[in-house]
CSV table of C-alpha atoms and ligand atoms in Angstrom, one decimal:
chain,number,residue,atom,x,y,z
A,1,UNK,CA,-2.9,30.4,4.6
A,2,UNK,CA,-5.2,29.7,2.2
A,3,UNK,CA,-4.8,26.5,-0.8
A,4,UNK,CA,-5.9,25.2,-3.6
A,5,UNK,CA,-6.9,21.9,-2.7
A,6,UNK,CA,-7.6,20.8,1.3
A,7,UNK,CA,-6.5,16.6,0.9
A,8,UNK,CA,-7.1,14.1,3.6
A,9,UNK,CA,-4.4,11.3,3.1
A,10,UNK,CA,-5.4,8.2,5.6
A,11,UNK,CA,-2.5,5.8,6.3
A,12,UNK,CA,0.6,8.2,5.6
A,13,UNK,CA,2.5,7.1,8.1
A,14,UNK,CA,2.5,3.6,6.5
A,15,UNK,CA,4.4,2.1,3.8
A,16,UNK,CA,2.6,3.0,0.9
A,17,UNK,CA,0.9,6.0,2.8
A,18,UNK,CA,4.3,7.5,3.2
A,19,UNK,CA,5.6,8.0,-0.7
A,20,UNK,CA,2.1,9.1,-1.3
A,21,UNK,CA,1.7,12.2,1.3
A,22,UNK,CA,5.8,13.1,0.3
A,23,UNK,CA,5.2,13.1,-3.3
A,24,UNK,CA,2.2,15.4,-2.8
A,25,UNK,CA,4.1,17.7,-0.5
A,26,UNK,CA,6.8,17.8,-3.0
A,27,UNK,CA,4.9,18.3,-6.0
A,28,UNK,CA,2.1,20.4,-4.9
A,29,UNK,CA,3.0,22.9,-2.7
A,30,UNK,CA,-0.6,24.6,-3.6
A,31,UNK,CA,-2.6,21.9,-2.0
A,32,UNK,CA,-3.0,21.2,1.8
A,33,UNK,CA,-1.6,18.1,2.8
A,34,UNK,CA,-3.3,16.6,5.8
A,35,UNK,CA,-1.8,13.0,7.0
A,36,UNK,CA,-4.5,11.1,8.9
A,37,UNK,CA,-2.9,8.2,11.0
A,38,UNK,CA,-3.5,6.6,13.9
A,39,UNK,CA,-0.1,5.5,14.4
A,40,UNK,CA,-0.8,1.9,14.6
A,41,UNK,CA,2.0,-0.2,14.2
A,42,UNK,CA,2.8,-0.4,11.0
A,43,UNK,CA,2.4,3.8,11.5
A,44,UNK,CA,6.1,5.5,12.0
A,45,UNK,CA,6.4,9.6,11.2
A,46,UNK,CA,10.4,9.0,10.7
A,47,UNK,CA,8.9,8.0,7.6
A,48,UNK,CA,8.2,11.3,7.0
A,49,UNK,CA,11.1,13.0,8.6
A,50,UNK,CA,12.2,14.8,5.2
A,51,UNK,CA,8.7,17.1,4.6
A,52,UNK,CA,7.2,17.2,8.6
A,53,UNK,CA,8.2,21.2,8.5
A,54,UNK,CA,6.8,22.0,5.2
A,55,UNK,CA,4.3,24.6,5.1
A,56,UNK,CA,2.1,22.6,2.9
A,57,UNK,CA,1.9,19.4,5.8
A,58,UNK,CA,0.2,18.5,8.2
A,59,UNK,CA,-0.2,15.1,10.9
A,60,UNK,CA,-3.1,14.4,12.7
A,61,UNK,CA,-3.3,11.5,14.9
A,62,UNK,CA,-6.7,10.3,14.9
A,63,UNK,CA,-8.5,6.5,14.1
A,64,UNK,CA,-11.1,6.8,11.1
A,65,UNK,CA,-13.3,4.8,12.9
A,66,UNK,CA,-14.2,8.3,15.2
A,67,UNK,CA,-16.7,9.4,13.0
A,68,UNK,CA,-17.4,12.3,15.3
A,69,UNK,CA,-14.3,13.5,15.3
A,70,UNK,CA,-13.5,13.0,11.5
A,71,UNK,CA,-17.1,14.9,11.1
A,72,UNK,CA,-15.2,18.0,13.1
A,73,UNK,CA,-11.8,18.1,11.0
A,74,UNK,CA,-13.7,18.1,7.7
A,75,UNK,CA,-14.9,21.4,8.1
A,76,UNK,CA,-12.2,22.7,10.1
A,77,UNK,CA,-9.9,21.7,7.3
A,78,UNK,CA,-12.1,22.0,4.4
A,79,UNK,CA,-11.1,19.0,2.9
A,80,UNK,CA,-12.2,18.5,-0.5
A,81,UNK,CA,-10.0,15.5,-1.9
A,82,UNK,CA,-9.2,12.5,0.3
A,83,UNK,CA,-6.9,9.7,-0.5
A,84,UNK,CA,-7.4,6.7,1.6
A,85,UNK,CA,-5.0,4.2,2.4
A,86,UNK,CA,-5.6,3.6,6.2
A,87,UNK,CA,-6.0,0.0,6.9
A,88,UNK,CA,-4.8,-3.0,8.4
A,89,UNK,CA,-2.5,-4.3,5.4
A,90,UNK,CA,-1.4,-8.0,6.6
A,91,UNK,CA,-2.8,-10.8,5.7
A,92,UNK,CA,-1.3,-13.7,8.5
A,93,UNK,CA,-2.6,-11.1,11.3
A,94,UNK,CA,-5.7,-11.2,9.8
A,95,UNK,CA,-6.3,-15.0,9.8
A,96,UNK,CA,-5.6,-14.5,14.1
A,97,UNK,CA,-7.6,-11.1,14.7
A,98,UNK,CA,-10.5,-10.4,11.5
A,99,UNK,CA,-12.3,-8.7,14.1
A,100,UNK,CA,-9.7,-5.6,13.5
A,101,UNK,CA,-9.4,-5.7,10.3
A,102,UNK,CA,-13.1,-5.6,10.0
A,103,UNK,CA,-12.9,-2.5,12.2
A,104,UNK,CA,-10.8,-0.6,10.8
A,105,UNK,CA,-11.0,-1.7,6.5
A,106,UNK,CA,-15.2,-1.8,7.2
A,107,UNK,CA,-16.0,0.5,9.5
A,108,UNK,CA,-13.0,3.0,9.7
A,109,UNK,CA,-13.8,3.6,5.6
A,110,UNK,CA,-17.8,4.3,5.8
A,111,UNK,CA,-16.8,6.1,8.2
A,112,UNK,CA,-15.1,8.1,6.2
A,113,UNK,CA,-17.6,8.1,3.5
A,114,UNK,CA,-20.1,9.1,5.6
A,115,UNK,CA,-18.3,12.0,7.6
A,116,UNK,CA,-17.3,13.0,3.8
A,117,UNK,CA,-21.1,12.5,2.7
A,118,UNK,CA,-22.5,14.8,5.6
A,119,UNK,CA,-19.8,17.5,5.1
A,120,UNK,CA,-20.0,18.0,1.3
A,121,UNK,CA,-24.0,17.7,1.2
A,122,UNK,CA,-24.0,20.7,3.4
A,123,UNK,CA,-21.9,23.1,1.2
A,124,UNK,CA,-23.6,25.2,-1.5
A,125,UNK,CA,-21.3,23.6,-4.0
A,126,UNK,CA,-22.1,19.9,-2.8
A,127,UNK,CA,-19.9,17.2,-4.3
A,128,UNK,CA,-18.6,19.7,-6.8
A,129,UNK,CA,-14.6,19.7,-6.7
A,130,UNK,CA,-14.6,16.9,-4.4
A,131,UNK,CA,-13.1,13.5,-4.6
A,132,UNK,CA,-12.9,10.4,-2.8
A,133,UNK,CA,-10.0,7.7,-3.6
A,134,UNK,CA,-10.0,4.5,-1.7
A,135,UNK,CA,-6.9,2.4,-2.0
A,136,UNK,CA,-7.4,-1.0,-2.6
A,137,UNK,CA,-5.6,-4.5,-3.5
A,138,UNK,CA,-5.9,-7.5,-6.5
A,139,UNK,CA,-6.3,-9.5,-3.3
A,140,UNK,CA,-10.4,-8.8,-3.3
A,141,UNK,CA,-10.3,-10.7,-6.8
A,142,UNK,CA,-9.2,-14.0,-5.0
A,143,UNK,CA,-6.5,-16.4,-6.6
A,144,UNK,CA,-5.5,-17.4,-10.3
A,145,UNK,CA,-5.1,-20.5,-11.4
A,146,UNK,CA,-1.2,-21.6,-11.9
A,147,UNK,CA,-1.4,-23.2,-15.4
A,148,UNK,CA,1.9,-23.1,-16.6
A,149,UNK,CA,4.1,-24.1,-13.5
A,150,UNK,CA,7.4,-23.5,-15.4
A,151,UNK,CA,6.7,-20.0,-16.1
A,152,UNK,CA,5.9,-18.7,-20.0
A,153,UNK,CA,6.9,-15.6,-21.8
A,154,UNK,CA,4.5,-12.9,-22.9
A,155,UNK,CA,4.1,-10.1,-25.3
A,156,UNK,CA,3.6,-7.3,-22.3
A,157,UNK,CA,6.7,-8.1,-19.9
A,158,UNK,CA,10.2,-9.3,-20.4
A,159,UNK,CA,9.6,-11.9,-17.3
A,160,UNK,CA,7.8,-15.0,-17.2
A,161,UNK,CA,4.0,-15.5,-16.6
A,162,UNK,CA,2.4,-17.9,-14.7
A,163,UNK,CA,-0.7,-18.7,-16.2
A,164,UNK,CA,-3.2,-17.3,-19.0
A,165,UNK,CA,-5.4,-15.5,-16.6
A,166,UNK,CA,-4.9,-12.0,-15.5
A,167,UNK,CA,-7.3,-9.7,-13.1
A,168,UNK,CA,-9.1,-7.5,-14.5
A,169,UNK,CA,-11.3,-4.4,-13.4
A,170,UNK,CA,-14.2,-6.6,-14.7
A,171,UNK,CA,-12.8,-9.6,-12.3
A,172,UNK,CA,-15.6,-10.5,-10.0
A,173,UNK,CA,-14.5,-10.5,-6.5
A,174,UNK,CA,-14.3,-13.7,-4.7
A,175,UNK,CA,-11.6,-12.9,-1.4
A,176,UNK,CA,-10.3,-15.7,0.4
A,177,UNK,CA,-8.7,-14.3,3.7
A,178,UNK,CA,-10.3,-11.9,6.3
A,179,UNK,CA,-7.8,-8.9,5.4
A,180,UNK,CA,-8.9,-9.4,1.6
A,181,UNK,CA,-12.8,-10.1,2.9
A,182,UNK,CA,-12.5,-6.8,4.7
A,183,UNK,CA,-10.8,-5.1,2.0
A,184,UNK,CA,-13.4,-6.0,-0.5
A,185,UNK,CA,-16.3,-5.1,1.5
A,186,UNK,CA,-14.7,-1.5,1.9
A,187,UNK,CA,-14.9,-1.7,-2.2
A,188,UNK,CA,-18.3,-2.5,-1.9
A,189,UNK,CA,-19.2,0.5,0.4
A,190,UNK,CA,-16.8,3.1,-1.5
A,191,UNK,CA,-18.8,2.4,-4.7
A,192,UNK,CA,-22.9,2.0,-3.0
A,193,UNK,CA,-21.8,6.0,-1.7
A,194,UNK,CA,-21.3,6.9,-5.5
A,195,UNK,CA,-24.1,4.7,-6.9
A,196,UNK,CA,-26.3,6.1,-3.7
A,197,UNK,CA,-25.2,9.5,-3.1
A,198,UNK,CA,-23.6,10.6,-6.7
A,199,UNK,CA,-20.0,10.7,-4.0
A,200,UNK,CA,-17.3,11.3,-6.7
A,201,UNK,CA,-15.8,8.2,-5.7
A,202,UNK,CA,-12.4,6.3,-7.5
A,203,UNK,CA,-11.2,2.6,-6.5
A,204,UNK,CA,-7.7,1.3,-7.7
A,205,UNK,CA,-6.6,-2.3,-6.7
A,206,UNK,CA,-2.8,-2.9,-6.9
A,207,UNK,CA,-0.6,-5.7,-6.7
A,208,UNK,CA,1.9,-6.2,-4.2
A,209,UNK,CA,4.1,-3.3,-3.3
A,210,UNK,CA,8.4,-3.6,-2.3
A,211,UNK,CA,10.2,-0.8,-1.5
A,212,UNK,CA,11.3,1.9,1.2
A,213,UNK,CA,9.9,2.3,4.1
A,214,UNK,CA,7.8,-1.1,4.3
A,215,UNK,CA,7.2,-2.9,7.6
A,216,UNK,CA,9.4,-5.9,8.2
A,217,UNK,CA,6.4,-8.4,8.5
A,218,UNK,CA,5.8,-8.6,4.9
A,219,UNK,CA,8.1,-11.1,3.0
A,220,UNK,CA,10.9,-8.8,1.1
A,221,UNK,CA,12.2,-6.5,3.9
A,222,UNK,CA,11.3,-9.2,6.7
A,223,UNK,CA,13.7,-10.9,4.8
A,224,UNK,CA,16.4,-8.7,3.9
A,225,UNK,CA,16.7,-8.1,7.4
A,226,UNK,CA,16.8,-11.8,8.2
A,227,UNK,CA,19.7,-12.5,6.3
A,228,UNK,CA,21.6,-9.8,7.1
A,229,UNK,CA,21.4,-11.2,10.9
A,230,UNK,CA,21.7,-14.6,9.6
A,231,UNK,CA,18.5,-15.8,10.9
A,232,UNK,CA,16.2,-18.5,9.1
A,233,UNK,CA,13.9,-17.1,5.9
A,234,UNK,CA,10.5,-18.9,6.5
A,235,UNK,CA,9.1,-19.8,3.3
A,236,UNK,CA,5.5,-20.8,3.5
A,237,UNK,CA,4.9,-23.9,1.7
A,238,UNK,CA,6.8,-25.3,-1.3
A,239,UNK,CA,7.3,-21.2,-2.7
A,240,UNK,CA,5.8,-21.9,-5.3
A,241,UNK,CA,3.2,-19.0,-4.7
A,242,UNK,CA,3.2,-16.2,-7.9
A,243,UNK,CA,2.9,-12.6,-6.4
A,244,UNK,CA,3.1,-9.6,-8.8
A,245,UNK,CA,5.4,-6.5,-7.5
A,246,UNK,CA,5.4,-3.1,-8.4
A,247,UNK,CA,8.0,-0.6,-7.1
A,248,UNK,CA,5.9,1.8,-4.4
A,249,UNK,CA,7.1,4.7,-5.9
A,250,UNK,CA,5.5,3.6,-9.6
A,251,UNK,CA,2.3,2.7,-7.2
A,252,UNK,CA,2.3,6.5,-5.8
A,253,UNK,CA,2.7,7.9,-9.3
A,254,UNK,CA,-0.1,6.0,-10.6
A,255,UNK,CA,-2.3,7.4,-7.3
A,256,UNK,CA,-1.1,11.3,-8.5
A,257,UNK,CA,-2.7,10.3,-11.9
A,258,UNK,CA,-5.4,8.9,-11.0
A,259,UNK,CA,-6.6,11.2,-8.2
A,260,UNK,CA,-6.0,14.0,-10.9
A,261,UNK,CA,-7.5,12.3,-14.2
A,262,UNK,CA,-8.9,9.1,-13.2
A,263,UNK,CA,-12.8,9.1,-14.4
A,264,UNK,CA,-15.7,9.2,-11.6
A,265,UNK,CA,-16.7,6.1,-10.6
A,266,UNK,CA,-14.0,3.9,-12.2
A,267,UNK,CA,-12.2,1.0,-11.5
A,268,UNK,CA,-8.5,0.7,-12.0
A,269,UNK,CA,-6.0,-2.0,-11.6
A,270,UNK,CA,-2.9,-0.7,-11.3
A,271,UNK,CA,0.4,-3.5,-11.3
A,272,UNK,CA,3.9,-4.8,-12.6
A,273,UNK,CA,3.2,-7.1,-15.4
A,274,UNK,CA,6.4,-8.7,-13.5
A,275,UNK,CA,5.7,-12.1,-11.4
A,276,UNK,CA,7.2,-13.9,-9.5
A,277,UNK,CA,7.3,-17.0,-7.8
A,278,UNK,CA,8.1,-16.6,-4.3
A,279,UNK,CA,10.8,-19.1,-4.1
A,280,UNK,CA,12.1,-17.2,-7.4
A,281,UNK,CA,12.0,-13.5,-5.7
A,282,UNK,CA,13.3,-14.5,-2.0
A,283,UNK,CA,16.8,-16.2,-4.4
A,284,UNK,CA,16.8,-13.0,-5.8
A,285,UNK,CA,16.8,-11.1,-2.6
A,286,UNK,CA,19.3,-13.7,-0.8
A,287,UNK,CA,21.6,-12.6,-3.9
A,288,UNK,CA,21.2,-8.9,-3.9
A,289,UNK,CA,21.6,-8.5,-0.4
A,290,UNK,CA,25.0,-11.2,-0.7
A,291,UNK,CA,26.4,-9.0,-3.0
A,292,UNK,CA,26.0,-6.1,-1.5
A,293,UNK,CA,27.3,-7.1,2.2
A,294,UNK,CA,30.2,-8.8,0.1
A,295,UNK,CA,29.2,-12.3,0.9
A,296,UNK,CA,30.4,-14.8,-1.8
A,297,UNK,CA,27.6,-16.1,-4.0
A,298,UNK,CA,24.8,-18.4,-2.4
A,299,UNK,CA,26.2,-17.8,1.3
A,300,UNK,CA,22.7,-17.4,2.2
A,301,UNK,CA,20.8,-19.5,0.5
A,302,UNK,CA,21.2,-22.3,3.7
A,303,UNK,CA,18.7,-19.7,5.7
A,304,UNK,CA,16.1,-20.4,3.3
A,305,UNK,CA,13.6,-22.6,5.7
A,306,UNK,CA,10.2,-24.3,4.3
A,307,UNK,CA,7.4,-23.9,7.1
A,308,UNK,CA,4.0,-24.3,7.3
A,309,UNK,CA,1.6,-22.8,4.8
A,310,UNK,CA,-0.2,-20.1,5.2
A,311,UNK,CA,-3.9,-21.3,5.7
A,312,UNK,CA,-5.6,-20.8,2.4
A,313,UNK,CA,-2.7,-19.0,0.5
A,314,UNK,CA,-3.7,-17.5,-2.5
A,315,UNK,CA,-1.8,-19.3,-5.4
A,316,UNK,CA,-1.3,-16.7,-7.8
A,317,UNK,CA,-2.0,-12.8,-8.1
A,318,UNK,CA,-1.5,-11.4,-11.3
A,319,UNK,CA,-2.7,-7.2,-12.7
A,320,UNK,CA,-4.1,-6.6,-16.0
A,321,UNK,CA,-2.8,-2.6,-16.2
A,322,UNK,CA,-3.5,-2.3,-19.7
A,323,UNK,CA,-6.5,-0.3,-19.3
A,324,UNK,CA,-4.6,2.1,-17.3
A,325,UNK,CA,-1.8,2.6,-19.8
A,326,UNK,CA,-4.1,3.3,-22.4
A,327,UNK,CA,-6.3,5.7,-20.9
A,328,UNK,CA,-4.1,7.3,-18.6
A,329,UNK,CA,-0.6,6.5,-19.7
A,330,UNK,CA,0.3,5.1,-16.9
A,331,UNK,CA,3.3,2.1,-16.8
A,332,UNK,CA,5.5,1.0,-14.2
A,333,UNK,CA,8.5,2.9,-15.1
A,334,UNK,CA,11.4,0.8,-13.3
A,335,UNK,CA,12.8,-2.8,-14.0
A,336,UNK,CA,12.5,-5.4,-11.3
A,337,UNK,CA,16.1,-5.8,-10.8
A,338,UNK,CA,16.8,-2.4,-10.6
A,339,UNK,CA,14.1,-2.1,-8.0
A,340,UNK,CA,14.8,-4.9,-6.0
A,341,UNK,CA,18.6,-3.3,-6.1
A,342,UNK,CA,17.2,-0.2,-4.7
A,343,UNK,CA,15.3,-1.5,-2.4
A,344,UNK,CA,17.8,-3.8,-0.7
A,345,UNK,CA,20.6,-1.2,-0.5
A,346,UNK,CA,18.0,1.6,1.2
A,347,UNK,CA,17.0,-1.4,4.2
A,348,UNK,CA,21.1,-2.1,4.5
A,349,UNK,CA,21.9,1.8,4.3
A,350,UNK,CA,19.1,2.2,6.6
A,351,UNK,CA,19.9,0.0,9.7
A,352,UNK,CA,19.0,2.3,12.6
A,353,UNK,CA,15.2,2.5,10.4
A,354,UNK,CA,15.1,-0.8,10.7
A,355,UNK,CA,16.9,-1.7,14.4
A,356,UNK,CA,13.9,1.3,15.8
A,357,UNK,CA,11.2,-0.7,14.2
A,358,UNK,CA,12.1,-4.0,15.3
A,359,UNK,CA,13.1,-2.8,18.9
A,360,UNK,CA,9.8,-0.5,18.6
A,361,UNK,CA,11.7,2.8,19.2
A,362,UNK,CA,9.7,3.9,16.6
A,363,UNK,CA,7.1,4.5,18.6
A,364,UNK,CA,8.3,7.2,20.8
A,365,UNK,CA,9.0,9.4,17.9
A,366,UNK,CA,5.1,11.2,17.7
A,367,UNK,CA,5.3,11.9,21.5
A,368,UNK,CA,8.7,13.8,21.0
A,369,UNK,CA,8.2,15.0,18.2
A,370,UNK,CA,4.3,16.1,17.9
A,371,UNK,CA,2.9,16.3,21.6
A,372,UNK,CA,3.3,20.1,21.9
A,373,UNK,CA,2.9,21.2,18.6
B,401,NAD,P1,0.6,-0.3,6.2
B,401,NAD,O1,0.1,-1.4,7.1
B,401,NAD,O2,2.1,-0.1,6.0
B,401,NAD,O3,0.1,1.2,6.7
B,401,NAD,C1,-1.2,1.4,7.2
B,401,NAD,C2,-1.3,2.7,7.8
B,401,NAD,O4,-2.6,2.9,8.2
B,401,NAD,C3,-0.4,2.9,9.1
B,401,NAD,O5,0.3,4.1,9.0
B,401,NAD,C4,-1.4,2.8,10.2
B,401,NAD,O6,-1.0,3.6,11.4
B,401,NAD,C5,-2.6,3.4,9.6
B,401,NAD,N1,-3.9,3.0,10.2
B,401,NAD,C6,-4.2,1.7,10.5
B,401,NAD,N2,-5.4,1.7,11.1
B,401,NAD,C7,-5.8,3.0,11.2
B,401,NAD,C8,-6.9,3.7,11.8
B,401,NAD,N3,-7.9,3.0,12.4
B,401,NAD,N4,-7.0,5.0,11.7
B,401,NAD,C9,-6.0,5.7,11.1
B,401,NAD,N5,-4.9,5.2,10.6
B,401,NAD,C10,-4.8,3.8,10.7
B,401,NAD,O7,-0.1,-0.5,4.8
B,401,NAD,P2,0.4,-0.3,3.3
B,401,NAD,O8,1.1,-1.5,2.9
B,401,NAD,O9,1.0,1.1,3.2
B,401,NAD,O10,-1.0,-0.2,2.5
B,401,NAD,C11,-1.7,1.0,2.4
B,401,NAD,C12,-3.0,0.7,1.6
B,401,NAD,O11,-2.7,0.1,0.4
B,401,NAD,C13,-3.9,-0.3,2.4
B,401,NAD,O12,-5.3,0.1,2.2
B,401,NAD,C14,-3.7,-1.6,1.6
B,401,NAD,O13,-4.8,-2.4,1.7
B,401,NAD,C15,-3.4,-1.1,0.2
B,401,NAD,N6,-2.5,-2.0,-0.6
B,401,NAD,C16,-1.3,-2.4,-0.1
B,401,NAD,C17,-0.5,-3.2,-0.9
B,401,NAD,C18,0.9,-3.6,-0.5
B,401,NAD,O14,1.5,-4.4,-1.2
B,401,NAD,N7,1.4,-3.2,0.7
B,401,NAD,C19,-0.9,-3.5,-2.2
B,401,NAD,C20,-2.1,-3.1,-2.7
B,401,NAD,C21,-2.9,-2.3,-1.9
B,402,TYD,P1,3.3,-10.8,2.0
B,402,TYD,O1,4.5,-9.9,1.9
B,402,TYD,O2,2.7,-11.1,3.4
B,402,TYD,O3,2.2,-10.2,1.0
B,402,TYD,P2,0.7,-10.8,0.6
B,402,TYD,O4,0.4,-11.9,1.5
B,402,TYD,O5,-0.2,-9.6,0.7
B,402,TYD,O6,0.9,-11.3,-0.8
B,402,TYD,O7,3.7,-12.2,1.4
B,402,TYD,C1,4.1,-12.3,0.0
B,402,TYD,C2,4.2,-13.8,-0.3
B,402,TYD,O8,5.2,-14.3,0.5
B,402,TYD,C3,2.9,-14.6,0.1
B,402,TYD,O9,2.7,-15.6,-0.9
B,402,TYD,C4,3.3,-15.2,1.4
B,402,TYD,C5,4.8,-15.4,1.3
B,402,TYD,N1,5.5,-15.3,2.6
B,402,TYD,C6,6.4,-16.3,3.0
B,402,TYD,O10,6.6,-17.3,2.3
B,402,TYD,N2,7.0,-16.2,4.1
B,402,TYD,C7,6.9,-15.1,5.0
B,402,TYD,O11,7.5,-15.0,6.1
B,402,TYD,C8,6.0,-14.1,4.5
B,402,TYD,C9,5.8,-12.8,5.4
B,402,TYD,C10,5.3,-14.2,3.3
């Protein structure tokens, strides 16, 4: 069968990875959707349960660090677009093992760019037609300061802001913890292949992602799932941390956009205009989740448990999207509450998702499923 487009997504068995590859199955049954995962840990396919028999998919298991065998599928698949979201995504595992992180965000993405760089050099057409997308976060910019503690309205969001600062693509990177060190240098590498090469090369940094689908290490489903077993809600340090969250499914829209229309070598932040102090967001949750189980109000709030800080927590992360709404038109389209809503009923509708990833069932879905396909 022959396509229109041949695209490479990395990481779509993950989280984010996973809204990505179903959007594009859904929306483009033209192009050739290839899902390049390694199946990690934070990898599960019964994230992908509703498209794996479209005619338009396809899973390979293989680790982007094997150049030599990423060098054989390019051709093979004649892959012209890749969208790359493959990496090791949490921070606290990065401050006990950098060494993978630098493996797979470093090396696993050159890589990449140069299996991508040998293949499309040898076609008649050379980088004609092609693109390379690397996914990246507003963690690479470091931290903003907190100068309004108490939280101050703003002209671009109906919630508070934090401080006066914002990142923007002009930011100058300054990362703080090995997963945004490793993260940054991948930046670095995706943009030297374009300013080397002439590789049609795109870089977005978001801000943190909630939804569907996300592994229960990170703080809002770890949580969800906490309270619904009654079991403490560790929150690093006083809380008073600012994170800025964007619904994943506005995140994969804005990655449809940008593959299609974004500008050659550009830079785009993509986030919520919506922060939040951490504290702020896990009383939120603790209520959502209370209402929907049919606690009374606040019957959870006793779980909430102040531990340890994270060493070297960033204090504040906060997008400047504006240049992507006004070149692209791109804007978050849902409203915190209704996202957070969403996203608490799909983890409590979605118990045996959850109960095979904590039990690590999960795991034995690709060898019954894929192993003689
Ligand atoms: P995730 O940890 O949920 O998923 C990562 C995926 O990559 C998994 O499916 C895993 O199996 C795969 N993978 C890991 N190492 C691999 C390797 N060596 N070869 C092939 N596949 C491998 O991550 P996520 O939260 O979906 O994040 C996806 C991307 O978006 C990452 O690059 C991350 O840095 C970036 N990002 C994430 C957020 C967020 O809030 N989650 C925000 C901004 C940017
Ligand atoms: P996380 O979901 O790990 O995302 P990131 O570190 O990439 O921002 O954490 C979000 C915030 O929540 C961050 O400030 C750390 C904090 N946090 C806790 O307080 N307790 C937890 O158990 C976790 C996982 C995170």
């Amino acid at each position: 069968m022959s396509f229109k487009r041949n695209i490479i997504i990395t990481g779509g068995a993950g989280f984010i990875g996973c809204h990505v590859v179903k959007l594009f199955v859904d929306k483009y049954p033209e192009y050739h959707i290839i899902n390049l995962d390694n199946l990690t840990y934070a990898g599960n396919l019964a994230n992908l349960r509703d498209i794996e028999n479209r005619a338009n998919y396809t899973f390979i298991k293989a680790d982007i660090c094997d150049f030599d065998r990423i060098c054989k599928l390019l051709p093979e698949y004649r892959v012209d677009g890749f969208i790359h979201l493959a990496a090791e995504s949490h921070v606290d595992r990065s401050i006990k093992d950098p060494f993978t992180f630098a493996r797979t965000n470093v090396m696993g993405t050159l890589s990449l760019l140069q299996a991508a760089k040998l293949y499309w050099e040898s076609l008649p057409e050379g980088y004609e037609g092609k693109r390379f997308y690397h996914i990246s976060t507003d963690e690479v910019y470091g931290a903003l300061e907190l100068t309004c503690p108490e939280g101050m309205s703003s002209e671009f969001t109906a919630h508070k802001i934090y401080g006066d600062d914002f990142f923007k693509e002009t930011t100058k990177y300054n990362p703080h913890s090995p997963y945004s060190a490793s993260k940054a240098s991948s930046d670095h590498f995706v943009r030297a292949f374009h300013d080397t090469y002439k590789m049609p090369t795109i870089v977005t940094n978001c801000s943190n992602n909630y939804g569907p689908y996300q592994f229960p290490e990170k703080l809002i489903p770890l949580f969800i799932n906490n309270i619904r077993q009654r079991k403490p809600l560790p929150v690093y340090g006083k809380g008073e941390n600012v994170r800025d969250w964007l619904y994943v499914e506005d995140h994969a829209r804005a990655i449809d956009v940008i593959f299609h229309n974004g500008k050659i070598a550009a830079t785009y932040n993509i986030g919520g205009f919506n922060e939040w102090k951490n504290i702020d967001i896990i009383k939120v949750v603790i209520k959502t989740v209370d209402k929907l189980l049919g606690n009374p109000e606040g019957h959870s709030l006793d779980l909430i448990t102040y531990v340890t800080d994270r060493k070297g927590h960033d204090l504040r992360y906060a997008i400047d999207s504006t240049n992507l709404k006004k070149e692209l038109g791109w804007e978050p389209s849902l409203q915190f509450e209704e996202g957070i809503e969403k996203t608490v009923k799909w983890y409590l509708d979605n118990q045996e998702w959850m109960d095979n990833v904590t039990s690590g069932d999960y795991q034995r879905y690709y060898e019954e499923t894929y192993r003689n396909k």
